[in-house]
GROMACS .gro file of C-alpha atoms in nm:
model
  111
    1UNK     CA    1   2.087  -4.333   3.756
    2UNK     CA    2   2.371  -4.087   3.685
    3UNK     CA    3   2.377  -4.194   3.320
    4UNK     CA    4   2.004  -4.111   3.290
    5UNK     CA    5   2.062  -3.768   3.443
    6UNK     CA    6   2.350  -3.708   3.205
    7UNK     CA    7   2.142  -3.808   2.904
    8UNK     CA    8   1.853  -3.602   3.030
    9UNK     CA    9   2.080  -3.300   3.066
   10UNK     CA   10   2.230  -3.357   2.720
   11UNK     CA   11   1.881  -3.387   2.567
   12UNK     CA   12   1.768  -3.070   2.745
   13UNK     CA   13   2.082  -2.891   2.618
   14UNK     CA   14   2.022  -3.017   2.267
   15UNK     CA   15   1.655  -2.901   2.275
   16UNK     CA   16   1.769  -2.556   2.399
   17UNK     CA   17   2.029  -2.537   2.126
   18UNK     CA   18   1.768  -2.632   1.862
   19UNK     CA   19   1.530  -2.359   1.998
   20UNK     CA   20   1.805  -2.101   1.962
   21UNK     CA   21   1.886  -2.221   1.613
   22UNK     CA   22   1.520  -2.201   1.513
   23UNK     CA   23   1.496  -1.848   1.652
   24UNK     CA   24   1.813  -1.745   1.460
   25UNK     CA   25   1.668  -1.900   1.142
   26UNK     CA   26   1.340  -1.714   1.191
   27UNK     CA   27   1.523  -1.386   1.226
   28UNK     CA   28   1.739  -1.462   0.923
   29UNK     CA   29   1.434  -1.556   0.719
   30UNK     CA   30   1.260  -1.238   0.823
   31UNK     CA   31   1.554  -1.025   0.717
   32UNK     CA   32   1.582  -1.213   0.390
   33UNK     CA   33   1.217  -1.160   0.321
   34UNK     CA   34   1.248  -0.790   0.391
   35UNK     CA   35   1.550  -0.759   0.168
   36UNK     CA   36   1.381  -0.945  -0.114
   37UNK     CA   37   1.077  -0.717  -0.073
   38UNK     CA   38   1.290  -0.412  -0.093
   39UNK     CA   39   1.473  -0.534  -0.403
   40UNK     CA   40   1.141  -0.620  -0.570
   41UNK     CA   41   0.996  -0.284  -0.484
   42UNK     CA   42   1.303  -0.107  -0.625
   43UNK     CA   43   1.276  -0.310  -0.948
   44UNK     CA   44   0.908  -0.234  -0.973
   45UNK     CA   45   0.966   0.139  -0.922
   46UNK     CA   46   1.244   0.135  -1.176
   47UNK     CA   47   1.015  -0.035  -1.432
   48UNK     CA   48   0.726   0.201  -1.353
   49UNK     CA   49   0.954   0.500  -1.403
   50UNK     CA   50   1.062   0.356  -1.741
   51UNK     CA   51   0.708   0.311  -1.849
   52UNK     CA   52   0.617   0.670  -1.741
   53UNK     CA   53   0.913   0.811  -1.936
   54UNK     CA   54   0.818   0.617  -2.252
   55UNK     CA   55   0.455   0.731  -2.229
   56UNK     CA   56   0.556   1.089  -2.156
   57UNK     CA   57   0.795   1.096  -2.451
   58UNK     CA   58   0.513   0.994  -2.687
   59UNK     CA   59   0.267   1.260  -2.565
   60UNK     CA   60   0.296   1.604  -2.727
   61UNK     CA   61   0.407   1.876  -2.478
   62UNK     CA   62   0.092   2.081  -2.531
   63UNK     CA   63  -0.126   1.790  -2.430
   64UNK     CA   64   0.089   1.738  -2.120
   65UNK     CA   65   0.036   2.098  -2.026
   66UNK     CA   66  -0.337   2.062  -2.073
   67UNK     CA   67  -0.328   1.749  -1.856
   68UNK     CA   68  -0.134   1.927  -1.586
   69UNK     CA   69  -0.382   2.215  -1.593
   70UNK     CA   70  -0.676   1.975  -1.566
   71UNK     CA   71  -0.508   1.788  -1.283
   72UNK     CA   72  -0.457   2.117  -1.097
   73UNK     CA   73  -0.820   2.206  -1.149
   74UNK     CA   74  -0.929   1.869  -1.021
   75UNK     CA   75  -0.716   1.906  -0.708
   76UNK     CA   76  -0.860   2.245  -0.648
   77UNK     CA   77  -1.213   2.112  -0.685
   78UNK     CA   78  -1.138   1.827  -0.443
   79UNK     CA   79  -0.997   2.070  -0.193
   80UNK     CA   80  -1.310   2.293  -0.232
   81UNK     CA   81  -1.535   1.993  -0.165
   82UNK     CA   82  -1.332   1.906   0.146
   83UNK     CA   83  -1.364   2.258   0.274
   84UNK     CA   84  -1.742   2.246   0.204
   85UNK     CA   85  -1.770   1.918   0.395
   86UNK     CA   86  -1.598   2.064   0.695
   87UNK     CA   87  -1.795   2.388   0.692
   88UNK     CA   88  -2.138   2.233   0.623
   89UNK     CA   89  -2.133   1.859   0.693
   90UNK     CA   90  -2.513   1.822   0.711
   91UNK     CA   91  -2.574   2.009   0.390
   92UNK     CA   92  -2.312   1.802   0.215
   93UNK     CA   93  -2.472   1.485   0.339
   94UNK     CA   94  -2.815   1.600   0.225
   95UNK     CA   95  -2.683   1.688  -0.124
   96UNK     CA   96  -2.507   1.351  -0.156
   97UNK     CA   97  -2.828   1.172  -0.049
   98UNK     CA   98  -3.025   1.369  -0.304
   99UNK     CA   99  -2.783   1.292  -0.586
  100UNK     CA  100  -2.787   0.927  -0.484
  101UNK     CA  101  -3.168   0.919  -0.487
  102UNK     CA  102  -3.184   1.083  -0.828
  103UNK     CA  103  -2.926   0.845  -0.974
  104UNK     CA  104  -3.114   0.555  -0.825
  105UNK     CA  105  -3.439   0.671  -0.992
  106UNK     CA  106  -3.264   0.731  -1.325
  107UNK     CA  107  -3.063   0.413  -1.333
  108UNK     CA  108  -3.320   0.195  -1.158
  109UNK     CA  109  -3.565   0.209  -1.433
  110UNK     CA  110  -3.939   0.145  -1.367
  111UNK     CA  111  -3.993   0.015  -1.017
   0.00000   0.00000   0.00000
Protein backbone atom coordinates (compact mmCIF):
# COMPACT_ATOMS: atom_id res chain seq x y z
CA UNK A 1 0.00 0.00 0.00
CA UNK A 2 2.90 2.33 0.76
CA UNK A 3 4.34 1.66 -2.65
CA UNK A 4 1.05 2.73 -4.30
CA UNK A 5 1.00 5.94 -2.24
CA UNK A 6 4.59 6.66 -3.22
CA UNK A 7 3.82 6.03 -6.91
CA UNK A 8 0.71 8.16 -6.66
CA UNK A 9 2.66 11.00 -5.05
CA UNK A 10 5.40 10.70 -7.67
CA UNK A 11 2.83 10.74 -10.48
CA UNK A 12 1.12 13.78 -8.92
CA UNK A 13 4.47 15.56 -8.62
CA UNK A 14 5.30 14.71 -12.24
CA UNK A 15 1.95 16.05 -13.41
CA UNK A 16 2.48 19.27 -11.46
CA UNK A 17 5.99 19.61 -12.90
CA UNK A 18 4.59 19.10 -16.42
CA UNK A 19 1.92 21.74 -15.82
CA UNK A 20 4.58 24.22 -14.71
CA UNK A 21 6.71 23.40 -17.74
CA UNK A 22 3.72 23.90 -20.05
CA UNK A 23 2.96 27.27 -18.47
CA UNK A 24 6.60 28.29 -18.86
CA UNK A 25 6.55 27.19 -22.50
CA UNK A 26 3.34 29.15 -23.12
CA UNK A 27 4.91 32.30 -21.68
CA UNK A 28 8.10 31.77 -23.68
CA UNK A 29 6.10 31.22 -26.86
CA UNK A 30 4.08 34.37 -26.22
CA UNK A 31 7.26 36.42 -25.74
CA UNK A 32 8.78 34.90 -28.86
CA UNK A 33 5.67 35.70 -30.87
CA UNK A 34 5.71 39.30 -29.63
CA UNK A 35 9.39 39.65 -30.48
CA UNK A 36 8.92 38.23 -33.97
CA UNK A 37 5.98 40.57 -34.48
CA UNK A 38 8.03 43.58 -33.43
CA UNK A 39 10.93 42.59 -35.69
CA UNK A 40 8.54 42.06 -38.60
CA UNK A 41 6.87 45.40 -37.97
CA UNK A 42 10.24 47.14 -37.86
CA UNK A 43 11.29 45.53 -41.14
CA UNK A 44 7.98 46.48 -42.73
CA UNK A 45 8.32 50.10 -41.59
CA UNK A 46 11.88 50.17 -42.88
CA UNK A 47 10.77 48.87 -46.28
CA UNK A 48 7.87 51.30 -46.40
CA UNK A 49 10.16 54.21 -45.59
CA UNK A 50 12.50 53.13 -48.39
CA UNK A 51 9.63 52.99 -50.87
CA UNK A 52 8.40 56.42 -49.77
CA UNK A 53 11.87 57.89 -50.23
CA UNK A 54 12.24 56.40 -53.70
CA UNK A 55 8.84 57.68 -54.79
CA UNK A 56 9.48 61.12 -53.28
CA UNK A 57 12.84 61.35 -55.05
CA UNK A 58 11.15 60.75 -58.42
CA UNK A 59 8.43 63.37 -57.98
CA UNK A 60 9.39 66.94 -58.88
CA UNK A 61 9.44 69.32 -55.86
CA UNK A 62 6.75 71.61 -57.30
CA UNK A 63 4.33 68.69 -57.58
CA UNK A 64 5.10 67.71 -53.99
CA UNK A 65 4.28 71.26 -52.92
CA UNK A 66 0.98 71.10 -54.82
CA UNK A 67 0.22 67.76 -53.23
CA UNK A 68 0.92 69.14 -49.75
CA UNK A 69 -1.32 72.15 -50.45
CA UNK A 70 -4.14 69.88 -51.65
CA UNK A 71 -3.69 67.64 -48.63
CA UNK A 72 -3.96 70.66 -46.33
CA UNK A 73 -7.10 71.82 -48.13
CA UNK A 74 -8.59 68.34 -47.81
CA UNK A 75 -7.86 68.24 -44.08
CA UNK A 76 -9.44 71.68 -43.66
CA UNK A 77 -12.53 70.54 -45.56
CA UNK A 78 -12.82 67.42 -43.40
CA UNK A 79 -12.53 69.52 -40.26
CA UNK A 80 -15.21 71.91 -41.56
CA UNK A 81 -17.52 68.96 -42.21
CA UNK A 82 -16.90 67.63 -38.70
CA UNK A 83 -17.74 71.04 -37.22
CA UNK A 84 -20.89 71.18 -39.35
CA UNK A 85 -21.91 67.72 -38.13
CA UNK A 86 -21.49 68.75 -34.51
CA UNK A 87 -23.31 72.06 -34.92
CA UNK A 88 -26.17 70.79 -37.11
CA UNK A 89 -26.46 67.00 -36.90
CA UNK A 90 -30.02 66.79 -38.25
CA UNK A 91 -29.28 69.04 -41.21
CA UNK A 92 -26.17 67.05 -42.02
CA UNK A 93 -28.17 63.83 -41.91
CA UNK A 94 -30.84 65.27 -44.20
CA UNK A 95 -28.25 66.48 -46.71
CA UNK A 96 -26.54 63.07 -46.68
CA UNK A 97 -29.90 61.35 -47.21
CA UNK A 98 -30.72 63.70 -50.08
CA UNK A 99 -27.39 63.11 -51.77
CA UNK A 100 -27.82 59.36 -51.33
CA UNK A 101 -31.31 59.53 -52.82
CA UNK A 102 -30.09 61.51 -55.85
CA UNK A 103 -27.16 59.18 -56.43
CA UNK A 104 -29.51 56.23 -56.17
CA UNK A 105 -31.79 57.73 -58.81
CA UNK A 106 -28.90 58.62 -61.10
CA UNK A 107 -27.03 55.35 -60.78
CA UNK A 108 -30.10 53.15 -60.42
CA UNK A 109 -31.26 53.69 -63.94
CA UNK A 110 -34.93 53.21 -64.86
CA UNK A 111 -36.85 51.58 -62.00
